[in-house]
Every structure is written in structure tokens, then in C-alpha cells.
PDB file of C-alpha atoms in Angstrom:
ATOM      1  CA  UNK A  21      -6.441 -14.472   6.602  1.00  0.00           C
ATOM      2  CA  UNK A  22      -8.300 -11.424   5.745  1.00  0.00           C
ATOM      3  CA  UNK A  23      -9.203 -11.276   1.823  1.00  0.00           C
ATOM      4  CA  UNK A  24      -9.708  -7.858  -0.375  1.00  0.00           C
ATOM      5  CA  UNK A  25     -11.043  -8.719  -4.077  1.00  0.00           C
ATOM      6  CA  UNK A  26     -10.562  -6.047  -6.519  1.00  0.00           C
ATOM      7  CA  UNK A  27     -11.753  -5.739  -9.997  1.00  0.00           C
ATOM      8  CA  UNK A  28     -11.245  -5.721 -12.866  1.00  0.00           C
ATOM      9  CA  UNK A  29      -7.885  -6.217 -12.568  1.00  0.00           C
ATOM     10  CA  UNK A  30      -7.121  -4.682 -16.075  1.00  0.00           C
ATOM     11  CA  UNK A  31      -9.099  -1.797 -17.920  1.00  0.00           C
ATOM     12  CA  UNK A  32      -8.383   0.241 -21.552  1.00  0.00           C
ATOM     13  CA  UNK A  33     -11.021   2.596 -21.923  1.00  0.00           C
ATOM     14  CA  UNK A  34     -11.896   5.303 -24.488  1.00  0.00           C
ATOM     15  CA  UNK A  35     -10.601   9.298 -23.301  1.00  0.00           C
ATOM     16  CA  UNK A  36     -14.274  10.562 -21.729  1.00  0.00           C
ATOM     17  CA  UNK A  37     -15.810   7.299 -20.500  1.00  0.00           C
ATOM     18  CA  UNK A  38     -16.335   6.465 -17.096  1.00  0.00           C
ATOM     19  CA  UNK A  39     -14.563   3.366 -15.219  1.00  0.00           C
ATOM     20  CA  UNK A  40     -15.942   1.847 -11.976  1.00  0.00           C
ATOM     21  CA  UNK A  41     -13.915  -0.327  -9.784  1.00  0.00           C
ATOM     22  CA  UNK A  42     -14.462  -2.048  -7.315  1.00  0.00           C
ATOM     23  CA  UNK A  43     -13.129  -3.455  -4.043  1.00  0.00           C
ATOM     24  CA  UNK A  44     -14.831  -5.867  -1.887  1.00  0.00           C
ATOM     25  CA  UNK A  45     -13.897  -7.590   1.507  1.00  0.00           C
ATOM     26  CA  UNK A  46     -14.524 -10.929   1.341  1.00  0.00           C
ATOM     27  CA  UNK A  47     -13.929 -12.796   4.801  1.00  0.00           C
ATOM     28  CA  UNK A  48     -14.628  -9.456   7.160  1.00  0.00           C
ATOM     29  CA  UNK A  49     -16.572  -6.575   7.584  1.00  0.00           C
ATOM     30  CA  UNK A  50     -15.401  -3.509   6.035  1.00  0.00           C
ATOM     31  CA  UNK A  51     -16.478  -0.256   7.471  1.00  0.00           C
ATOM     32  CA  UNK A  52     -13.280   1.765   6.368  1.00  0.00           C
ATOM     33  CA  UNK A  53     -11.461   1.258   2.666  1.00  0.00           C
ATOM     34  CA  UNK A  54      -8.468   2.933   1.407  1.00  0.00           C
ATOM     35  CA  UNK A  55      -8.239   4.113  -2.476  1.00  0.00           C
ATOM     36  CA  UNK A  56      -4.474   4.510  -3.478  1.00  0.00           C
ATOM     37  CA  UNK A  57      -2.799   5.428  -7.124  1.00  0.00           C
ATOM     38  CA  UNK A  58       0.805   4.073  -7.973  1.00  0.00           C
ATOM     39  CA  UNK A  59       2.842   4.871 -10.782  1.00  0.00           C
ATOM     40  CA  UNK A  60       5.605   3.202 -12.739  1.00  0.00           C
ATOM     41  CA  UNK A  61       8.259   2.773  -9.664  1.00  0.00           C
ATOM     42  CA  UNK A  62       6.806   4.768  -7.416  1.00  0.00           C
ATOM     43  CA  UNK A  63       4.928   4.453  -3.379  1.00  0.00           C
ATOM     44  CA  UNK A  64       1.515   4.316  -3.048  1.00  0.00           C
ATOM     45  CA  UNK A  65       0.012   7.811  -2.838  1.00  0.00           C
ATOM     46  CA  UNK A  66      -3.046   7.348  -0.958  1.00  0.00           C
ATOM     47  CA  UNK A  67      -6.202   9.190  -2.774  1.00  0.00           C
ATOM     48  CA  UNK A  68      -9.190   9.186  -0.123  1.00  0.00           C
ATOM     49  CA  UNK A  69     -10.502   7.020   2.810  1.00  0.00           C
ATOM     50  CA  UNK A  70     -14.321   5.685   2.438  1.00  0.00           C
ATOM     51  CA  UNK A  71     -16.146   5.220   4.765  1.00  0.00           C
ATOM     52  CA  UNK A  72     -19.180   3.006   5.028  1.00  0.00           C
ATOM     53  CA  UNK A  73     -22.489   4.712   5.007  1.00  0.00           C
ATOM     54  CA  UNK A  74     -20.710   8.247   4.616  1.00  0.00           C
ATOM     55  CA  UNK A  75     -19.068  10.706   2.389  1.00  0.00           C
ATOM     56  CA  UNK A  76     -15.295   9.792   1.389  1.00  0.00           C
ATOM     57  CA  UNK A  77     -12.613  11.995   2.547  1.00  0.00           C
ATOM     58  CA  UNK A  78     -10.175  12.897   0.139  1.00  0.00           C
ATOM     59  CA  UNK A  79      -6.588  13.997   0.170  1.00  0.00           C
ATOM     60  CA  UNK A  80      -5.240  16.981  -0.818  1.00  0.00           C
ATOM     61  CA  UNK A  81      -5.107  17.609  -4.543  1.00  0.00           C
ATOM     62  CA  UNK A  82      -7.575  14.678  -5.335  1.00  0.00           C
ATOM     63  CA  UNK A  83     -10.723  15.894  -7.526  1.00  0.00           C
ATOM     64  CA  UNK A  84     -13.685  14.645  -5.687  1.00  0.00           C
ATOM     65  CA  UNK A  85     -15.869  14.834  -8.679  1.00  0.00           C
ATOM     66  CA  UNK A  86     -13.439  12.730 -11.150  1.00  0.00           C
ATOM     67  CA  UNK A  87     -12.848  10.433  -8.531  1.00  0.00           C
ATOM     68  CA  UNK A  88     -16.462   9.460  -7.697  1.00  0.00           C
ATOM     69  CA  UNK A  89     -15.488   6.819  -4.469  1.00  0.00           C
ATOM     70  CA  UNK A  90     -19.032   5.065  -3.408  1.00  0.00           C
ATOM     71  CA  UNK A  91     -19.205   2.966   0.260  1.00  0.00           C
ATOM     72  CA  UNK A  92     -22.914   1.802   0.166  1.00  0.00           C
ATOM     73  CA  UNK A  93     -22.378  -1.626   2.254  1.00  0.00           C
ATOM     74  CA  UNK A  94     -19.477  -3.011   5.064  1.00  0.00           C
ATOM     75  CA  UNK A  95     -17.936  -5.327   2.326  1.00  0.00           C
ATOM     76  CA  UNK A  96     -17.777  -3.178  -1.397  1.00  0.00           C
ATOM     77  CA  UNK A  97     -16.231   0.561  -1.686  1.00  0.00           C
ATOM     78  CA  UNK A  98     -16.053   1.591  -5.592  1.00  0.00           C
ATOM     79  CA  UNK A  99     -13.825   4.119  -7.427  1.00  0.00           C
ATOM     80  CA  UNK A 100     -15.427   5.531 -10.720  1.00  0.00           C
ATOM     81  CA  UNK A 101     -12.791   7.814 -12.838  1.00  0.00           C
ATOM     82  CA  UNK A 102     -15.405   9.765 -14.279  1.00  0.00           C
ATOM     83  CA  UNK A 103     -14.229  11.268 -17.688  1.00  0.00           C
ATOM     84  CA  UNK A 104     -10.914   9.604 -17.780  1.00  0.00           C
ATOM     85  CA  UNK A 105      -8.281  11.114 -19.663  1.00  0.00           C
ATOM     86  CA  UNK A 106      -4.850   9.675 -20.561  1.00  0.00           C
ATOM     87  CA  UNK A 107      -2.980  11.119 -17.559  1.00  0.00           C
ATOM     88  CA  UNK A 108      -5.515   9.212 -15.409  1.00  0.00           C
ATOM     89  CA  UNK A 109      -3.871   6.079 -16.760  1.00  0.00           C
ATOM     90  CA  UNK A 110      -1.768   4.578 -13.796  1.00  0.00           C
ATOM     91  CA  UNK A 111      -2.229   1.195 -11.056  1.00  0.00           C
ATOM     92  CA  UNK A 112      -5.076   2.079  -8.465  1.00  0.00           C
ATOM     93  CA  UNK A 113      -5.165  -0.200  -5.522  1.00  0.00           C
ATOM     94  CA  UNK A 114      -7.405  -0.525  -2.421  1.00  0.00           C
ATOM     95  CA  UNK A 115      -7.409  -1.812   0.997  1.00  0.00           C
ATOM     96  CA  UNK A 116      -9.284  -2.554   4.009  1.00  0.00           C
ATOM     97  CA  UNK A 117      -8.242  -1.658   7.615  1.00  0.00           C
ATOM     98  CA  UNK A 118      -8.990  -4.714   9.412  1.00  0.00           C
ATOM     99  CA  UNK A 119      -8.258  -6.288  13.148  1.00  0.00           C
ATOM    100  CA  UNK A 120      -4.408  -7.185  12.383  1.00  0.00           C
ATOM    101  CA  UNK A 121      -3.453  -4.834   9.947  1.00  0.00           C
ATOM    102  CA  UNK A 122      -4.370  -3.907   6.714  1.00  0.00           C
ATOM    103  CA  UNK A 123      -5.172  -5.999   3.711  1.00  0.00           C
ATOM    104  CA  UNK A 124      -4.721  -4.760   0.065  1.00  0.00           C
ATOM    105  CA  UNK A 125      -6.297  -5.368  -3.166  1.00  0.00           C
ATOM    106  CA  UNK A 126      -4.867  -7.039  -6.265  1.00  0.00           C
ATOM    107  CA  UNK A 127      -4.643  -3.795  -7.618  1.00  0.00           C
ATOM    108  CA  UNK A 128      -6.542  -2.758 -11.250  1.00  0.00           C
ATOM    109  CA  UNK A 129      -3.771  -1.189 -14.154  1.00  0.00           C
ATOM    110  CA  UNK A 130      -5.971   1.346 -16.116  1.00  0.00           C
ATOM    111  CA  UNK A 131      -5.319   2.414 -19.486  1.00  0.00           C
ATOM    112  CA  UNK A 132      -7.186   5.364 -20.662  1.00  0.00           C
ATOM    113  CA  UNK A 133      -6.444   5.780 -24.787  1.00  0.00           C
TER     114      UNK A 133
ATOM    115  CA  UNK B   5       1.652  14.972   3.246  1.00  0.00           C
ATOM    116  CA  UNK B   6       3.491  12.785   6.237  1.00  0.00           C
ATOM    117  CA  UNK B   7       6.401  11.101   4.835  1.00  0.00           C
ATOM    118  CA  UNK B   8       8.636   8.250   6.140  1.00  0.00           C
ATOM    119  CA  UNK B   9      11.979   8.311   5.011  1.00  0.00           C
ATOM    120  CA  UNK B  10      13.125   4.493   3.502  1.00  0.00           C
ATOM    121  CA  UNK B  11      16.399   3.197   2.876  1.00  0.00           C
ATOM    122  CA  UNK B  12      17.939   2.203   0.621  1.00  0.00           C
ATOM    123  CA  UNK B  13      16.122   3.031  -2.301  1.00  0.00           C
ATOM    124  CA  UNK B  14      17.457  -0.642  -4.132  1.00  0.00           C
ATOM    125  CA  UNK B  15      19.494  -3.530  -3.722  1.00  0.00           C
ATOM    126  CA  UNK B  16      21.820  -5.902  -5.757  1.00  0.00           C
ATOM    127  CA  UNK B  17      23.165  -8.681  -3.713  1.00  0.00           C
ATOM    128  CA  UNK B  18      24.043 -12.576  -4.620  1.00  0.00           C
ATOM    129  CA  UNK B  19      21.626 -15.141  -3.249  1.00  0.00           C
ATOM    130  CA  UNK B  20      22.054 -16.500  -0.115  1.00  0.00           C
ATOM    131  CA  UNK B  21      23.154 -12.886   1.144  1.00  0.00           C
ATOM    132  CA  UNK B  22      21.295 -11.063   4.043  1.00  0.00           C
ATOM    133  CA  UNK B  23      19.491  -8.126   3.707  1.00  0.00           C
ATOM    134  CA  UNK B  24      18.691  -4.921   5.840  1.00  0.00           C
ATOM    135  CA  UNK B  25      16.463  -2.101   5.211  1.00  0.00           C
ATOM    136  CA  UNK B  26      14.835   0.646   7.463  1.00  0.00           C
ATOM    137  CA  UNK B  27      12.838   3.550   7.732  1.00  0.00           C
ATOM    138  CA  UNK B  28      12.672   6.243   9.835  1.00  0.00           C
ATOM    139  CA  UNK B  29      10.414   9.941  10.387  1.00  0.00           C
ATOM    140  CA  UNK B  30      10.533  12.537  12.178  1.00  0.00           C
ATOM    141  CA  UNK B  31       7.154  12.005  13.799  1.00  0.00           C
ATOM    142  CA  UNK B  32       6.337   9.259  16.273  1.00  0.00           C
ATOM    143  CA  UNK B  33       4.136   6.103  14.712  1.00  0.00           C
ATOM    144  CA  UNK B  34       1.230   4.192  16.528  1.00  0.00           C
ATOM    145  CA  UNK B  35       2.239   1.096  13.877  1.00  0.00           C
ATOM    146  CA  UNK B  36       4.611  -0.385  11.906  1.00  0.00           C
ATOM    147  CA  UNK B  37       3.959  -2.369   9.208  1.00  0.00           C
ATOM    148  CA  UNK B  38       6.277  -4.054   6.294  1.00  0.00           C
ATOM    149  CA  UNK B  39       5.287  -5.203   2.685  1.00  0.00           C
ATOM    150  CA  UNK B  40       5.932  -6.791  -0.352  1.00  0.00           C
ATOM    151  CA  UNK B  41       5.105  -6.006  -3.765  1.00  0.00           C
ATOM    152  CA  UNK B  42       5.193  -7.773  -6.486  1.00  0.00           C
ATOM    153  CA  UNK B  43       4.879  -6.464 -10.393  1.00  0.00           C
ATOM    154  CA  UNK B  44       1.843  -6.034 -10.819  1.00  0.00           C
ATOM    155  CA  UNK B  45      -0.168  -7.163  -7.582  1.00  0.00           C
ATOM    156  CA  UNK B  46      -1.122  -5.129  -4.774  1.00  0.00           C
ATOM    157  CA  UNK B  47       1.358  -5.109  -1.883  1.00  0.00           C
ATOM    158  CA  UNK B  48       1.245  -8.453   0.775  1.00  0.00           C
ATOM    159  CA  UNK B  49       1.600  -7.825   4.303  1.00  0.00           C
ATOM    160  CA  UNK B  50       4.499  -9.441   5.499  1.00  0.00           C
ATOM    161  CA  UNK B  51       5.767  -8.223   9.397  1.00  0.00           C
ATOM    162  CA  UNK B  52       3.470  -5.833  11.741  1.00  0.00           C
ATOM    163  CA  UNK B  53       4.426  -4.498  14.894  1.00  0.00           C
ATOM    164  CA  UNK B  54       2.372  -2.609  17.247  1.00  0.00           C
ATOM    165  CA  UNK B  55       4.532  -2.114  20.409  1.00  0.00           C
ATOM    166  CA  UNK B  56       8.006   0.019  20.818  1.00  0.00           C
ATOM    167  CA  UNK B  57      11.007  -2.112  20.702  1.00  0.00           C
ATOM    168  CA  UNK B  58       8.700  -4.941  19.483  1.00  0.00           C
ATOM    169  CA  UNK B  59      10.651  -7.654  17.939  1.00  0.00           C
ATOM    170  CA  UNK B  60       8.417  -9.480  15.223  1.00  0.00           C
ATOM    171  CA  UNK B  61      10.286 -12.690  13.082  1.00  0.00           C
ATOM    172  CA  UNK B  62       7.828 -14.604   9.896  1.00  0.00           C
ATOM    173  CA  UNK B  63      10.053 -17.058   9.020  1.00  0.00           C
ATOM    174  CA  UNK B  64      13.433 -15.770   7.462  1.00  0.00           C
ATOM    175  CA  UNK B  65      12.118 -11.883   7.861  1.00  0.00           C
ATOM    176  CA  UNK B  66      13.545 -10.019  11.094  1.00  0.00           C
ATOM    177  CA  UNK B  67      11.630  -6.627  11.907  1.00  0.00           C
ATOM    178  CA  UNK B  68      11.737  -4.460  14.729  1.00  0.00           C
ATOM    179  CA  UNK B  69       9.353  -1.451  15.786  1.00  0.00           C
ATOM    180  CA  UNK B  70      11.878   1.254  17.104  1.00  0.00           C
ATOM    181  CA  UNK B  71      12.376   2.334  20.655  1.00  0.00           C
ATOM    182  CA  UNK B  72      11.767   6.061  19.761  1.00  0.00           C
ATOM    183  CA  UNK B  73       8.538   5.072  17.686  1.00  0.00           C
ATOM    184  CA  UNK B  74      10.257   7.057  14.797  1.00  0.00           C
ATOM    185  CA  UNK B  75      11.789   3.747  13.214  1.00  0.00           C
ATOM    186  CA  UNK B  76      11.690   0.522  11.729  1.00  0.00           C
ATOM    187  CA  UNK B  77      14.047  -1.981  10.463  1.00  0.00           C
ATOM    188  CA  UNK B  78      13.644  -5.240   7.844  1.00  0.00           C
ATOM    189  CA  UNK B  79      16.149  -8.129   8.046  1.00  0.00           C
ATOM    190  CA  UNK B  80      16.173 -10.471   5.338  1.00  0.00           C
ATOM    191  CA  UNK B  81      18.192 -13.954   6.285  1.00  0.00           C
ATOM    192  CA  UNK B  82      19.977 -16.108   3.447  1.00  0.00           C
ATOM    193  CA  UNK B  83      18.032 -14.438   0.569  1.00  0.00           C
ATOM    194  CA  UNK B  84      16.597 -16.386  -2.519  1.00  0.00           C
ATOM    195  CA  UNK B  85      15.487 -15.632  -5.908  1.00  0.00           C
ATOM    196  CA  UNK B  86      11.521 -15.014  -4.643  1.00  0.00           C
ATOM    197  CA  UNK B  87      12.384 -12.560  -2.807  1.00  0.00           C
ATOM    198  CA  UNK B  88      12.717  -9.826  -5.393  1.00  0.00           C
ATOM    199  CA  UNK B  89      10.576  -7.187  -5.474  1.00  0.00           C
ATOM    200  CA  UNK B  90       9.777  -3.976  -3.926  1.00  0.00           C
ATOM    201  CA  UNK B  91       9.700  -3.361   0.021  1.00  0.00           C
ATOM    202  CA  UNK B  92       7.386  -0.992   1.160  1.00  0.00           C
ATOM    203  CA  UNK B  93       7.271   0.300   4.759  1.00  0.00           C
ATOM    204  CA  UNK B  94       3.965   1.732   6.475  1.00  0.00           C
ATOM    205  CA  UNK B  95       2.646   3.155   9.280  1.00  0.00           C
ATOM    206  CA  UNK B  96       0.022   5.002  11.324  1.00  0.00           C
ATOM    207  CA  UNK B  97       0.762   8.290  13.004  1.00  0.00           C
ATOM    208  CA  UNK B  98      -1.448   8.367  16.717  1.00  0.00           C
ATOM    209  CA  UNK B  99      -4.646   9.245  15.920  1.00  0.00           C
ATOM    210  CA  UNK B 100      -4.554   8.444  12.701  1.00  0.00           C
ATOM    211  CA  UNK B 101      -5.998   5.373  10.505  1.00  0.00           C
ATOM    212  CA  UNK B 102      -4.663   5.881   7.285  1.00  0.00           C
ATOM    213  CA  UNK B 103      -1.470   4.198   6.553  1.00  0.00           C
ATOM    214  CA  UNK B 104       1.546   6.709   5.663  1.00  0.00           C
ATOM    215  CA  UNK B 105       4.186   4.654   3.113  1.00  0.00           C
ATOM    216  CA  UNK B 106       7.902   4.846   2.367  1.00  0.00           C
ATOM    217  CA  UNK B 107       9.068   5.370  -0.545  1.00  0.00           C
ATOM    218  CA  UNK B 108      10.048   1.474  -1.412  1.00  0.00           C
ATOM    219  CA  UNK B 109      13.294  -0.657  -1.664  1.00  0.00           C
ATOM    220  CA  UNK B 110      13.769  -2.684  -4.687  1.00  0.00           C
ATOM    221  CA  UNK B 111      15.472  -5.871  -3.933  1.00  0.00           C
ATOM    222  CA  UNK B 112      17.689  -7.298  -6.933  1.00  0.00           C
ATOM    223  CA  UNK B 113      19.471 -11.244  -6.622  1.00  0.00           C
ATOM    224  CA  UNK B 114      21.817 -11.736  -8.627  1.00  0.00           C
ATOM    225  CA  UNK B 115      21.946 -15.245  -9.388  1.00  0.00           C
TER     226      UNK B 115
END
């Protein structure tokens, strides 16, 4: 079946450092990802759809310029939390809509101290 | 935002015990899809249903894509310890291609 790699899968950065992560389909063509953020016992809130070749489009209440989300080829979307701060700590997950349904990442449990 | 309306929120039941979970909106749904999370790990895809009053079965898992299109139900058959964890439900509204998720069942088995 279809296969979404994410990494890293764990991250502690420093308060105002940047973290890129990525998300890359492995066994299909990608041409739409999904960025989500979960916390502690809680549903995925989805953050922004990217889309290959284009700008992402980002939900409502999502900073577009902290959460810098980059599509450049069919199989690798990246999320960079630019300037992270403590309350950016949380799980952030991806996923790629493919033929079937769609397939999610491992997810990546950030830690921003 | 969109939100589907799961039920219920956890579970405690003995092993070997079936289980039923569903979720429901107000707005009509292109998809269905069912999950499972695990601590940790992003969620696995576990039932998906594309059709109204489509009847799906993966082995001891039962779901069902409601007449209306506003609905979905899980069945679990003769539970066992693996399968704790969360239950997510998800779907797409028409038009749509972003998933929309419920809010989760946790699933406790009490040995």
C-alpha cells in the first residue's frame, strides 16, 4: 500500500530556531499533502493543504509566515516552524491524498524549550 | 470549521466484547473513512467507504457509510488487547478534498 515517510520523528529545539519537517510519498505521486497539529488527547486539527508547484492554503487562524509549508516536487511537502516558541510544542502529522484514500505520516512530536 | 460529531468519546469493555462506535453531521459527506491511532504514530487507515449504504468488513472491523450520507458506524467483533487505541472518523464534504475528523473514541480492554 501507499507509504508517507515523515521526519524526524522527534525534535527539541531552542525558543527562536527554526524546524523543518518533512513529509515524503514514497510509493506514489503526491500532488496534494495535508499538514495537521494534534495535541495531548485531542483530533487532528488540520493546518493547511499544499499543493505541488503552488502556494499552500491555510486554515483559518494558522500564521502563514510561522508555518512556512514548501511543495517543490510530487513526492516531498515540508513544514518549517519558523521562530518556534514553547506553545508551538505539540505532534504535527502529514498526509497524502492518494487513489484509495488517504495515507498519513508517522507523525514528528516537537519540543520547543 | 466543519465538524463531525463522534461517539462515544471512550470505552472500557473486557476482551472478547464487541464494540460500536459512530459518527454523524449535519452536512452530507462524499467519503467515509475510519482510523486508528496509536500513541505516538500517525493514524492507520483501517475501513473506507465511498458509496451510501456501503457495507465495508477488514477482517473483524464492520463499517457502514450511512444511507443519508450524514453517518457512519464502526463495529468491532470479539475485541483483543491490540485493539486499544484511539478511533478517529473522517470524511470529505462534496467538493471538498480535505478530510474533516471526529473528535476520537478511546478504546480501553480490560484484561
Amino acid at each position: 500500500g501507499a507509504v508517507v515517510s515523515q521526519h524526524p520523528s522527534r525534535v527539541i529545539c531552542k525558543s527562536g530556531t527554526s524546524v523543518k519537517i518533512e513529509c515524503r510519498s514514497l510509493d506514489f505521486q503526491a500532488t496534494t499533502m495535508f499538514w495537521y497539529r494534534q495535541f495531548p488527547k485531542q483530533s487532528l486539527m488540520l493546518m493547511a493543504t499544499s499543493n505541488e508547484g503552488s502556494k499552500a492554503t491555510y486554515e483559518q487562524g494558522v500564521e502563514k509566515d510561522k508555518f512556512l509549508i514548501n511543495h517543490a516536487s510530487l513526492t516531498l511537502s515540508t513544514l518549517t516552524v519558523t521562530s518556534a516558541h514553547p506553545e508551538d510544542s505539540s505532534f504535527y502529522i502529514c498526509s497524502a491524498s492518494e487513489v484509495g484514500g488517504y495515507t498519513f505520516g508517522s507523525g514528528t512530536r516537537l519540543t520547543v524549550v | 470549521g466543519q465538524q463531525l460529531n463522534q461517539s462515544p468519546q471512550s470505552m472500557f469493555i473486557q476482551e472478547g466484547e464487541d464494540v460500536s462506535m459512530n459518527c454523524t453531521s449535519s452536512s452530507i459527506f462524499n467519503t467515509w473513512l475510519w482510523y486508528k491511532q496509536d500513541p505516538g504514530e500517525g493514524p492507520v487507515l483501517l475501513i473506507a467507504l465511498y458509496k451510501a449504504g456501503e457495507l465495508t468488513s477488514n477482517g473483524r472491523l464492520t463499517a457502514q457509510f450511512g444511507i443519508t450520507r450524514k453517518d457512519s458506524f464502526l463495529n468491532i467483533s470479539a475485541s483483543i488487547p491490540s485493539d486499544v487505541g484511539i478511533y478517529f472518523c473522517a470524511g470529505t464534504l462534496r467538493g471538498a478534498q480535505k478530510l474533516v475528523f471526529g473528535q476520537g473514541t478511546r478504546l480501553t480492554i480490560n484484561p
